[in-house]
PDB file of C-alpha atoms in Angstrom:
ATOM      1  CA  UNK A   1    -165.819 -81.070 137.585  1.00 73.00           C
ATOM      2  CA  UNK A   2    -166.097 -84.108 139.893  1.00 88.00           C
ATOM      3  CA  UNK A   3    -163.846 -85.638 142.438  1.00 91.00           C
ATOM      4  CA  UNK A   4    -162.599 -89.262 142.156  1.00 92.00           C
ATOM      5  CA  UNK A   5    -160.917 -91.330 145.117  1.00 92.00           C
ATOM      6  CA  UNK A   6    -157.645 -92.966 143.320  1.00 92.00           C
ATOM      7  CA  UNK A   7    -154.642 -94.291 145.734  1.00 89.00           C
ATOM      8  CA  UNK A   8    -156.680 -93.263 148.987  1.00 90.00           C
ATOM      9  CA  UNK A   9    -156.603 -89.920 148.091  1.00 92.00           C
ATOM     10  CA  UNK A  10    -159.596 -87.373 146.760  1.00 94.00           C
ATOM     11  CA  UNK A  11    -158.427 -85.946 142.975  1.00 94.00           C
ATOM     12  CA  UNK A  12    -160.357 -83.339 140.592  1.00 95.00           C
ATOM     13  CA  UNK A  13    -161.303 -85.013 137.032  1.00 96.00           C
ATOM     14  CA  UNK A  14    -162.911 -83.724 134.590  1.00 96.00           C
ATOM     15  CA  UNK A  15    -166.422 -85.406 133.590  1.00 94.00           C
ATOM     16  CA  UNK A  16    -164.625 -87.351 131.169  1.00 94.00           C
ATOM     17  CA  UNK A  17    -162.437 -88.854 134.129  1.00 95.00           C
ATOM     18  CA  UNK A  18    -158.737 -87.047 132.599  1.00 97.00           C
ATOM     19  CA  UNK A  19    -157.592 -85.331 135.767  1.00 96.00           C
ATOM     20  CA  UNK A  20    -158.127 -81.830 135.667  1.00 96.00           C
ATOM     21  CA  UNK A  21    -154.234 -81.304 137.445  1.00 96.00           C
ATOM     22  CA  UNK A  22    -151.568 -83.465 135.777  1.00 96.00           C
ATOM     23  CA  UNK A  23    -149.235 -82.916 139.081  1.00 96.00           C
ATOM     24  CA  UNK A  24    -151.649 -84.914 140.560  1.00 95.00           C
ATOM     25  CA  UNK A  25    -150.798 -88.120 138.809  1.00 97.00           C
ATOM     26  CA  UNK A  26    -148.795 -90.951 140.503  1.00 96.00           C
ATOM     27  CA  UNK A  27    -148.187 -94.468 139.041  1.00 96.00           C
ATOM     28  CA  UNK A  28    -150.764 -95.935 141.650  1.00 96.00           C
ATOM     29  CA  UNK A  29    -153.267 -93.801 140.295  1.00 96.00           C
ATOM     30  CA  UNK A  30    -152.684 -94.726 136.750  1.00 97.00           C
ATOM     31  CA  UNK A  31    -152.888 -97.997 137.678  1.00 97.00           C
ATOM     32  CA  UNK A  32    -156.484 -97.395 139.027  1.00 96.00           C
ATOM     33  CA  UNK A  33    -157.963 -96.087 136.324  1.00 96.00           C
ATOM     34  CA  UNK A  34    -156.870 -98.096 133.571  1.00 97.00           C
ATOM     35  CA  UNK A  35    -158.334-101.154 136.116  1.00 97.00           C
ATOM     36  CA  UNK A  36    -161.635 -99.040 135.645  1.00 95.00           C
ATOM     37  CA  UNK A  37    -161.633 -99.886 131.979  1.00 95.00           C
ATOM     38  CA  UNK A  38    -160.577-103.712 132.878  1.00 96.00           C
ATOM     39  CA  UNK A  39    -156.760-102.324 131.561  1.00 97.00           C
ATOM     40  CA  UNK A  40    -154.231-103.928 133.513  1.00 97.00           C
ATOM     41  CA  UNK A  41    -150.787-101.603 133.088  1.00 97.00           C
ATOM     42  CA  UNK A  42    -147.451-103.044 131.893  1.00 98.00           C
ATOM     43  CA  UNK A  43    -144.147-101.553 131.702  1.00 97.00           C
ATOM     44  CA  UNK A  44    -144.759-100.993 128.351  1.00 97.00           C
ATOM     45  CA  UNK A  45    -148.084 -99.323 128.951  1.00 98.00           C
ATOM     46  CA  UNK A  46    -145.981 -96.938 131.661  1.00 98.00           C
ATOM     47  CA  UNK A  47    -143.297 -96.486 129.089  1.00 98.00           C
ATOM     48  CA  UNK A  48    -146.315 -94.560 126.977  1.00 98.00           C
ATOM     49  CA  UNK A  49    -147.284 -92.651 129.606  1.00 98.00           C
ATOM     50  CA  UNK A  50    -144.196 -91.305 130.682  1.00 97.00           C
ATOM     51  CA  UNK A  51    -143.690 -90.163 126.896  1.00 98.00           C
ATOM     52  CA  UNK A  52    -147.202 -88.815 126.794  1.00 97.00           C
ATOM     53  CA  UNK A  53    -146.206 -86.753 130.080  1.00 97.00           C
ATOM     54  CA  UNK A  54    -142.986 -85.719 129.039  1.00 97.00           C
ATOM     55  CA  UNK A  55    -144.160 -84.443 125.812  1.00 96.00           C
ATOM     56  CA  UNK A  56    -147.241 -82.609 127.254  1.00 96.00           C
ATOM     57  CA  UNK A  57    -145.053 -81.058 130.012  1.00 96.00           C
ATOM     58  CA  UNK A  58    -142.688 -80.146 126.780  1.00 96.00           C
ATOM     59  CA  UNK A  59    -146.266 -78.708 125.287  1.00 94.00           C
ATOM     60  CA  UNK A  60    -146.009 -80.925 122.074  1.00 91.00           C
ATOM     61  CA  UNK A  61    -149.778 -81.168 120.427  1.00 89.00           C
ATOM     62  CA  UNK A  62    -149.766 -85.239 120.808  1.00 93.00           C
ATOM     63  CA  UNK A  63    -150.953 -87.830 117.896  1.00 93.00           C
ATOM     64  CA  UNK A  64    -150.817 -91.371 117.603  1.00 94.00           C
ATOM     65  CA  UNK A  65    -147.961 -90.756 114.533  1.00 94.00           C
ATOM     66  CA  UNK A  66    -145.873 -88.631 117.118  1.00 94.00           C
ATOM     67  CA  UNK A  67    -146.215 -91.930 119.283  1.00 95.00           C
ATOM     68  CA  UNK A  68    -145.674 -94.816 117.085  1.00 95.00           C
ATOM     69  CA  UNK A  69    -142.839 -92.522 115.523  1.00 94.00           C
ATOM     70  CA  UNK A  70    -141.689 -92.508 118.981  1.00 94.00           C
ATOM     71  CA  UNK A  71    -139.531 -95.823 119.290  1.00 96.00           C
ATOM     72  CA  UNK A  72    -141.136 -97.093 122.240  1.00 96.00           C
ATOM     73  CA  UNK A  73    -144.304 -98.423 120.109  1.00 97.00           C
ATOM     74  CA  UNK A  74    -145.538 -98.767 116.682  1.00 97.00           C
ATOM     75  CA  UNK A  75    -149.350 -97.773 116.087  1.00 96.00           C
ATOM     76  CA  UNK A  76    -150.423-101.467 115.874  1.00 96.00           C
ATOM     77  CA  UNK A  77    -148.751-101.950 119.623  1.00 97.00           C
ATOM     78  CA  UNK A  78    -150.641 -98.892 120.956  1.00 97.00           C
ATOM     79  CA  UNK A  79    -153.757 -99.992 119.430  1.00 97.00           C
ATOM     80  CA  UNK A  80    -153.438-103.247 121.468  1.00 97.00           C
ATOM     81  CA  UNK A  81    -152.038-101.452 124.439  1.00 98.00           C
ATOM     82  CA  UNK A  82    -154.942 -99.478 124.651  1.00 97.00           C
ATOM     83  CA  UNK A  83    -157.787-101.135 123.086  1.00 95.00           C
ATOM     84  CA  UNK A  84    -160.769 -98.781 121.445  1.00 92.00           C
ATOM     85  CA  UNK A  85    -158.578 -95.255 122.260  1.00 95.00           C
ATOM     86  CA  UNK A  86    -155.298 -95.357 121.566  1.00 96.00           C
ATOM     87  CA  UNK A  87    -155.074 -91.696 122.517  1.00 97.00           C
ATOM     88  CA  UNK A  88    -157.729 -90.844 124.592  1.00 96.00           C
ATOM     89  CA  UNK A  89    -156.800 -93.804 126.925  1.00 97.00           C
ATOM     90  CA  UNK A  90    -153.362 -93.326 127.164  1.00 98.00           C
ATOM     91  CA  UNK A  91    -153.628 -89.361 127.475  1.00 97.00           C
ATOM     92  CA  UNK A  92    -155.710 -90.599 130.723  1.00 97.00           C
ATOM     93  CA  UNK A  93    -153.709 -92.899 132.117  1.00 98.00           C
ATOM     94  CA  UNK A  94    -150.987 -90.401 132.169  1.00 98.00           C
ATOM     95  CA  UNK A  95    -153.173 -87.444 133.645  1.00 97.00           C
ATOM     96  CA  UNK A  96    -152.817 -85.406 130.858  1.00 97.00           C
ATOM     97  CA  UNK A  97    -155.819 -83.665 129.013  1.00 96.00           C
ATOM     98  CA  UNK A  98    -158.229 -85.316 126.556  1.00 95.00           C
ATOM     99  CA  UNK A  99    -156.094 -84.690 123.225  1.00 93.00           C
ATOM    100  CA  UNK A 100    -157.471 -82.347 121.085  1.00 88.00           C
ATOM    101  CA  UNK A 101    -156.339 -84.010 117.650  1.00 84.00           C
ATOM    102  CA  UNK A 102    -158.115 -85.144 114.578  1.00 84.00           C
ATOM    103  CA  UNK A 103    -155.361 -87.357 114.042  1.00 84.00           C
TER     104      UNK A 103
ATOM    105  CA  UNK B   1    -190.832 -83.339 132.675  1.00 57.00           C
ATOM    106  CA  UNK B   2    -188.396 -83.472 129.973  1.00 67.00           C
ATOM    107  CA  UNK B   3    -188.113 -86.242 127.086  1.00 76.00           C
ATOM    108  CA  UNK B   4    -185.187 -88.404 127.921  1.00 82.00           C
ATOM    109  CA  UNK B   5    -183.879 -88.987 124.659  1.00 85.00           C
ATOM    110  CA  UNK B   6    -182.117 -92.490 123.972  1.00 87.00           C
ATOM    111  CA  UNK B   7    -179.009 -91.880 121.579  1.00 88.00           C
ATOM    112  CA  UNK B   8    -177.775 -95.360 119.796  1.00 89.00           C
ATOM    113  CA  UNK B   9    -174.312 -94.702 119.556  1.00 93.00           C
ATOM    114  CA  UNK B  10    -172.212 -95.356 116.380  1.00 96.00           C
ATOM    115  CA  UNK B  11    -170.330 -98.194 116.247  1.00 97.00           C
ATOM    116  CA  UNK B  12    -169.862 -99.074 112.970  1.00 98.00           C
ATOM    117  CA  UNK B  13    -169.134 -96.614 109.814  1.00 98.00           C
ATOM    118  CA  UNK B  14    -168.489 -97.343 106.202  1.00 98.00           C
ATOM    119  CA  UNK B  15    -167.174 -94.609 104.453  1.00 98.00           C
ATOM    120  CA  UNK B  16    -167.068 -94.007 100.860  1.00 98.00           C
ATOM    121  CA  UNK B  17    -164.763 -92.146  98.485  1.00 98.00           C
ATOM    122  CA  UNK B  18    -165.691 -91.264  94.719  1.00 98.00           C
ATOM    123  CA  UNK B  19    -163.035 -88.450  94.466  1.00 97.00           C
ATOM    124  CA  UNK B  20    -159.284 -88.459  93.677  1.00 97.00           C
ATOM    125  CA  UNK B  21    -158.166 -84.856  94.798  1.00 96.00           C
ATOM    126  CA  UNK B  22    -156.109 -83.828  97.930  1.00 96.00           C
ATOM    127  CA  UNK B  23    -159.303 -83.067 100.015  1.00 95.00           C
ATOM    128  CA  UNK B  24    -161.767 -85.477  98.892  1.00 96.00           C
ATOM    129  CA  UNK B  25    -159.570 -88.297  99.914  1.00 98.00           C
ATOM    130  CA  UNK B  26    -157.948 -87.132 102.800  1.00 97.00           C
ATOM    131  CA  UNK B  27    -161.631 -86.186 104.685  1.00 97.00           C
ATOM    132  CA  UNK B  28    -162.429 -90.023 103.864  1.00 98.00           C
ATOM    133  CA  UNK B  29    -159.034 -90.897 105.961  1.00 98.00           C
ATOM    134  CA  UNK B  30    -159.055 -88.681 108.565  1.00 97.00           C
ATOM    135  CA  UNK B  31    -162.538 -89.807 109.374  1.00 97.00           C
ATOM    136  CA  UNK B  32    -162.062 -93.585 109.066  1.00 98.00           C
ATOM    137  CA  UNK B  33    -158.594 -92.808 111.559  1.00 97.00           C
ATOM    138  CA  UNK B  34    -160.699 -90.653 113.434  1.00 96.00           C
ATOM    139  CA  UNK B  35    -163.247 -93.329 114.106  1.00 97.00           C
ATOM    140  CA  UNK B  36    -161.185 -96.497 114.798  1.00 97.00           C
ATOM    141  CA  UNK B  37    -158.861 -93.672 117.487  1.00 97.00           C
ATOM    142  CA  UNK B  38    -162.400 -93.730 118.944  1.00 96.00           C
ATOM    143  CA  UNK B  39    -163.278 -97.482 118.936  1.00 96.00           C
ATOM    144  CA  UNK B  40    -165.651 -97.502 115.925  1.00 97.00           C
ATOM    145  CA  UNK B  41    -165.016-100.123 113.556  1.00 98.00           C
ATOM    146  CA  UNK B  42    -164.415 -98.244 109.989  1.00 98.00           C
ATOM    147  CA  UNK B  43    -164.444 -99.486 106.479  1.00 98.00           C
ATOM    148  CA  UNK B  44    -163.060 -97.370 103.485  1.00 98.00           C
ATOM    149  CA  UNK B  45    -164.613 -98.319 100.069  1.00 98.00           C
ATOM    150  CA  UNK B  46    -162.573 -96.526  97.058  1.00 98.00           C
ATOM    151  CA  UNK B  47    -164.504 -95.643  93.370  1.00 98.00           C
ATOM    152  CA  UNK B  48    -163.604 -94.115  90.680  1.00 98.00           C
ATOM    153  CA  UNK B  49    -161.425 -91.260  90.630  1.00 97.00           C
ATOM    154  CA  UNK B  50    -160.615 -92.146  94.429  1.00 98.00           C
ATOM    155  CA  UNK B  51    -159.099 -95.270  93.455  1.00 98.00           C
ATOM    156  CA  UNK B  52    -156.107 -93.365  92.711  1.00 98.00           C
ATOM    157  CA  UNK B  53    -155.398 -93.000  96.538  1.00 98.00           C
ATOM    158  CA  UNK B  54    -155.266 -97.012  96.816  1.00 98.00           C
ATOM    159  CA  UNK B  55    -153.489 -96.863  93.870  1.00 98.00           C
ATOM    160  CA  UNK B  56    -149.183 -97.854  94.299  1.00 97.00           C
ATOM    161  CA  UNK B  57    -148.427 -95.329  91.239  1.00 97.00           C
ATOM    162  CA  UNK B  58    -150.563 -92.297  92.517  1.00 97.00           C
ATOM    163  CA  UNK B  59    -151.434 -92.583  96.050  1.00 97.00           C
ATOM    164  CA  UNK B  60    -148.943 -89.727  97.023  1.00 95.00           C
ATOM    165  CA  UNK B  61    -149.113 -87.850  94.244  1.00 95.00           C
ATOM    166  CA  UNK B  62    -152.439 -86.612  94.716  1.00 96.00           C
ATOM    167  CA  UNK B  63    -153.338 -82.970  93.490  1.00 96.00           C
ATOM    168  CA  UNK B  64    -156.047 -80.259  94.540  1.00 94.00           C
ATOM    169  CA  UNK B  65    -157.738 -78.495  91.531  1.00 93.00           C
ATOM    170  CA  UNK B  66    -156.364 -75.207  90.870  1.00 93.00           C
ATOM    171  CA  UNK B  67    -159.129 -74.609  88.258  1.00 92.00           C
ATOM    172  CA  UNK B  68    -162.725 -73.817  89.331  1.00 88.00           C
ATOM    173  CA  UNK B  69    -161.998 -74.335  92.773  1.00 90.00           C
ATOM    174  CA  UNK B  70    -163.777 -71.057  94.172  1.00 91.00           C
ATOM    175  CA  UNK B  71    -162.556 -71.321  97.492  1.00 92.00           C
ATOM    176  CA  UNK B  72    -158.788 -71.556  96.612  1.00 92.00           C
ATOM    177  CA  UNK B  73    -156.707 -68.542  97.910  1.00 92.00           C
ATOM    178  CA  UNK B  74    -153.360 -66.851  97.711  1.00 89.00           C
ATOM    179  CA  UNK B  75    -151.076 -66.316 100.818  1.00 86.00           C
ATOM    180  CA  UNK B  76    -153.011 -63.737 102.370  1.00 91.00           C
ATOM    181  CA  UNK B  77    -156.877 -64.406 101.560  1.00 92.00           C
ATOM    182  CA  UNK B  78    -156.829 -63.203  97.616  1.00 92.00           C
ATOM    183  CA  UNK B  79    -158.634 -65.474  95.276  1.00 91.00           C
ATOM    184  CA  UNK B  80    -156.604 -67.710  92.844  1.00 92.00           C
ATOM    185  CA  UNK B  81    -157.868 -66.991  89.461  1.00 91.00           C
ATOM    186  CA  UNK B  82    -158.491 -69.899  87.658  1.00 91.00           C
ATOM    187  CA  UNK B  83    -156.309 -68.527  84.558  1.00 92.00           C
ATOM    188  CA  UNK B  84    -153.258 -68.516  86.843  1.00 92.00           C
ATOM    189  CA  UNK B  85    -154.312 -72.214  88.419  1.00 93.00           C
ATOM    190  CA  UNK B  86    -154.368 -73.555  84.559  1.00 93.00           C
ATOM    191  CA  UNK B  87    -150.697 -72.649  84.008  1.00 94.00           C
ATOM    192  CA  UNK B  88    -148.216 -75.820  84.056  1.00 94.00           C
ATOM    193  CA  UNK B  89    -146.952 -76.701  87.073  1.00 95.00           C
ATOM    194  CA  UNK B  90    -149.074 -74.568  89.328  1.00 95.00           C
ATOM    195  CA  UNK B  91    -151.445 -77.204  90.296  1.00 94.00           C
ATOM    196  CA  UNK B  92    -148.881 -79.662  91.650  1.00 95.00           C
ATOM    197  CA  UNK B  93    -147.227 -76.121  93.175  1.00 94.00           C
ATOM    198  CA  UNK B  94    -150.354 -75.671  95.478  1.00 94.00           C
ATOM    199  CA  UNK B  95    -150.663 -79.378  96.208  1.00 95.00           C
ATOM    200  CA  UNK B  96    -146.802 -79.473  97.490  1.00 94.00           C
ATOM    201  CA  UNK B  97    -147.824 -77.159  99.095  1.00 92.00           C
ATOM    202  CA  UNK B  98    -150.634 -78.341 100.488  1.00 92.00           C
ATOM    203  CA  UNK B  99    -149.198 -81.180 101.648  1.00 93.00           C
ATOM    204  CA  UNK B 100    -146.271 -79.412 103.702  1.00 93.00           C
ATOM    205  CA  UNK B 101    -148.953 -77.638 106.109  1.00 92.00           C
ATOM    206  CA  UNK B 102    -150.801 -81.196 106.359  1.00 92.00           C
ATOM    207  CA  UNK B 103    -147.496 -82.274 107.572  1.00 90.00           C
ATOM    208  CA  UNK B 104    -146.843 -79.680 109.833  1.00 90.00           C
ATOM    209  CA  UNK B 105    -150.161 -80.413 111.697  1.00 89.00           C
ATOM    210  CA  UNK B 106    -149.221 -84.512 111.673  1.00 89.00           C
ATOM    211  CA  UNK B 107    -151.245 -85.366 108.816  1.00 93.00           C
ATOM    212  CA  UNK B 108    -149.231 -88.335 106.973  1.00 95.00           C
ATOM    213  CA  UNK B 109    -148.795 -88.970 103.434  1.00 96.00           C
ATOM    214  CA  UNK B 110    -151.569 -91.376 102.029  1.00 97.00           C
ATOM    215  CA  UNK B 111    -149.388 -94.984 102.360  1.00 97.00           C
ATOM    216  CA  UNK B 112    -148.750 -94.304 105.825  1.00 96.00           C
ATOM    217  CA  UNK B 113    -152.379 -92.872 106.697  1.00 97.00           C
ATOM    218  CA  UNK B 114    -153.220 -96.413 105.221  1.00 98.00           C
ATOM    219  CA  UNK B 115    -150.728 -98.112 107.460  1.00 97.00           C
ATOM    220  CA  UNK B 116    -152.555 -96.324 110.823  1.00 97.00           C
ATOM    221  CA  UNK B 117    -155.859 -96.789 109.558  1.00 98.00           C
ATOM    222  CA  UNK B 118    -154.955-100.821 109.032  1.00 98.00           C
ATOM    223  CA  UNK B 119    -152.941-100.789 111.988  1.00 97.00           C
ATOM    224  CA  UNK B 120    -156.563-100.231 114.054  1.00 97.00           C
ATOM    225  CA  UNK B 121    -158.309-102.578 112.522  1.00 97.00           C
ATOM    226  CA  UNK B 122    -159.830-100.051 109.530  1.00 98.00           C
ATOM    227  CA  UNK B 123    -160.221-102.349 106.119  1.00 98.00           C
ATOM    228  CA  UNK B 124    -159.852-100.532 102.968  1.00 98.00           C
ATOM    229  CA  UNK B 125    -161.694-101.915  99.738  1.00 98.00           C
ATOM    230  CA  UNK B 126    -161.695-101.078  96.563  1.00 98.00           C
ATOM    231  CA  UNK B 127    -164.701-101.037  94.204  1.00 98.00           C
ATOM    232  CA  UNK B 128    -164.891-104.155  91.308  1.00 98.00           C
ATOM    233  CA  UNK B 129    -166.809-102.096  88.924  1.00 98.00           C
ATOM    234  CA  UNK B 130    -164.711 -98.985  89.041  1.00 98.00           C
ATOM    235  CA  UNK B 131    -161.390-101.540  89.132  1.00 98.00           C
ATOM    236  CA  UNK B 132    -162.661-103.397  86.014  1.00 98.00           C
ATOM    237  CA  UNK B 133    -163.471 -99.999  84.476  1.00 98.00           C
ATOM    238  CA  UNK B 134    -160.100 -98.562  84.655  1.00 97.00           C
ATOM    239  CA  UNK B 135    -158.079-102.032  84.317  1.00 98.00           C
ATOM    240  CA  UNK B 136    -156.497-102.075  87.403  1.00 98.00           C
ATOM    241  CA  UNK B 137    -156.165-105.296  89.339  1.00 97.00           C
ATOM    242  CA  UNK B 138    -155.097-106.330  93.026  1.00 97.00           C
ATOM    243  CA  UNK B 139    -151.016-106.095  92.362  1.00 98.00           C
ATOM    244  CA  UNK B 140    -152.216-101.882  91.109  1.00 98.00           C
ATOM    245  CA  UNK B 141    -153.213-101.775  94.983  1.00 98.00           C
ATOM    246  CA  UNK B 142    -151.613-101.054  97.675  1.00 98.00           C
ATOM    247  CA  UNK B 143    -150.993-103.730 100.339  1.00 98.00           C
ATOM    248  CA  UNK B 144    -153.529-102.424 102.340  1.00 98.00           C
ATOM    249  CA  UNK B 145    -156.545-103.041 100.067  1.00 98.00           C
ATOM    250  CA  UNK B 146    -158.343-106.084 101.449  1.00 98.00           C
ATOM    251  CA  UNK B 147    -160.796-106.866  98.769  1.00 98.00           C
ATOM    252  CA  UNK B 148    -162.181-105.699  95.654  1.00 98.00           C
ATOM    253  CA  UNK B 149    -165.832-106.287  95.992  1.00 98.00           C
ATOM    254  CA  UNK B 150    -168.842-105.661  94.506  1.00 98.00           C
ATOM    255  CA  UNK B 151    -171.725-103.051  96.106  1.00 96.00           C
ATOM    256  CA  UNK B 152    -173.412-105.833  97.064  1.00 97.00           C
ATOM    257  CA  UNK B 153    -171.222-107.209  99.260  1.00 98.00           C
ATOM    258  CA  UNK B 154    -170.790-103.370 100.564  1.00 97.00           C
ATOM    259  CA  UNK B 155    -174.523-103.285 101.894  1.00 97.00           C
ATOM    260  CA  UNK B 156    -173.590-107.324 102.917  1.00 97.00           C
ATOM    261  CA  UNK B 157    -170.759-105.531 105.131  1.00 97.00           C
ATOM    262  CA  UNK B 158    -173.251-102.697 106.721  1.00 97.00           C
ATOM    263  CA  UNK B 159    -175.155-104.407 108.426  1.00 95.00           C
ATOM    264  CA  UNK B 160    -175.581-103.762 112.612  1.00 94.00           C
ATOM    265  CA  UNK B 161    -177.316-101.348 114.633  1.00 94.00           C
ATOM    266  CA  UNK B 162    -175.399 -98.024 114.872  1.00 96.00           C
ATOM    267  CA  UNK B 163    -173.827 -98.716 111.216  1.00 97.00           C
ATOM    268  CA  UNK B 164    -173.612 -95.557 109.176  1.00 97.00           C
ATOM    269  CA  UNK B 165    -172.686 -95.428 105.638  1.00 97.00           C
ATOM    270  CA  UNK B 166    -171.171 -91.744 104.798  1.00 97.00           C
ATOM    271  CA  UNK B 167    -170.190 -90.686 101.099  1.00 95.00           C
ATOM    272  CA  UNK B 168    -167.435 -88.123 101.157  1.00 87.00           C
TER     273      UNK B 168
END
């Protein structure tokens, strides 16, 4: 475990960087982490991670089909939303855990 | 002291599928998808019997062998005999079936594994030799076949530090 400073204020990640407490997460810090990876966030990039919280909170296991089945993106879109992770980037952004998925 | 060992990490993997059954094909998709989820550029190359999974007329029909498959079971952990997997109709039985707990754990049918492989930048190929071997030409293909090419212009295509070339 490791703290990080995001939006002035101290938060527990994981070595990976996913925060370890998903109540935690506030836009502001979103938007500080995805500038870590040179990301800058859209509306569309919050519209993902608002899906990819409310589906964790619902405790759906999360894939990029459940997403680009989603209607707010197709695959392609999250690909070039979140360049090199589609997943793994977006499941931080949104403080949820590192998915777990093959797929 | 310890060693500090310097890992090159994989960026590039070319993955090759000879095979045409359920599992054969489906471990060469999941780990091209898996690869480009992860950033790592990912080339499928199809031969022989796998060419059926590029294939319009069979990609989603694929089937698992029934018969001298050792590690098939029954509901509850009995062996299959092979005399029982021979019967008509059992074979594409177990594959529907198959298929039903793939979907369950968000595994997609073949087109549309092709369609989220393509959609991250994966290319698929198919081989010339096997292609010319079985008659089948670019309009057999699905739409997601980029090429038919020769081995040589596989190796041409593998080039790069961190490049890995895997045969399923």
């Amino acid at each position: 475990m490791a703290q990080k400073n995001y939006a002035g204020k101290q938060i527990e990640v994981t070595e990976e960087g996913y925060l370890v407490s998903p109540d935690d997460w506030t836009k502001e810090l979103a938007v500080e982490m995805a500038k870590e990876d040179g990301i800058e966030l859209s509306d569309k990039h919050f519209e993902v991670l608002e899906y990819l919280r409310k589906e964790y909170a619902a405790g759906t296991a999360l894939s990029i089909r459940k997403v680009g089945k989603s209607g707010i993106v197709d695959i392609k879109g999250l690909y070039s939303l979140f360049p090199g992770g589609p997943l793994k980037l977006s499941s931080k952004y949104a403080g949820i855990p590192k998915p777990a998925s093959c797929v | 002291m310890s060693e500090v060992i310097k890992e090159t990490p994989l960026k590039k993997v070319m993955i090759i599928c000879a095979k045409g059954t359920v599992e054969d094909v489906y471990a060469a998709l999941i780990m091209a998808n898996g690869a480009v989820m992860e950033g790592i550029e990912a080339k499928l190359f199809f031969t022989f019997f796998g060419l059926d999974a590029i294939t319009k007329k069979y990609m989603n029909k694929l089937h698992t062998s029934t018969v001298g498959n050792p590690a098939l079971r029954m509901p509850g952990g009995l062996p299959f005999p092979t005399l029982l997997g021979a019967l008509p109709g059992v074979e594409a039985g177990v594959s529907a079936m198959m298929k039903k707990q793939m979907d369950e754990m968000d595994v997609p049918p073949v087109d549309e594994f092709l369609d989220m492989i393509t959609a991250g930048g994966g290319e698929i190929y198919a081989c010339k030799l096997a292609a010319d071997m079985f008659k089948l030409t670019k309009d057999d293909f699905s739409e997601h076949v980029k090429d038919i090419i020769t081995v040589g212009e596989l190796y041409a295509m593998s080039g790069g530090e961190g490049t890995q070339i895997i045969f399923t």
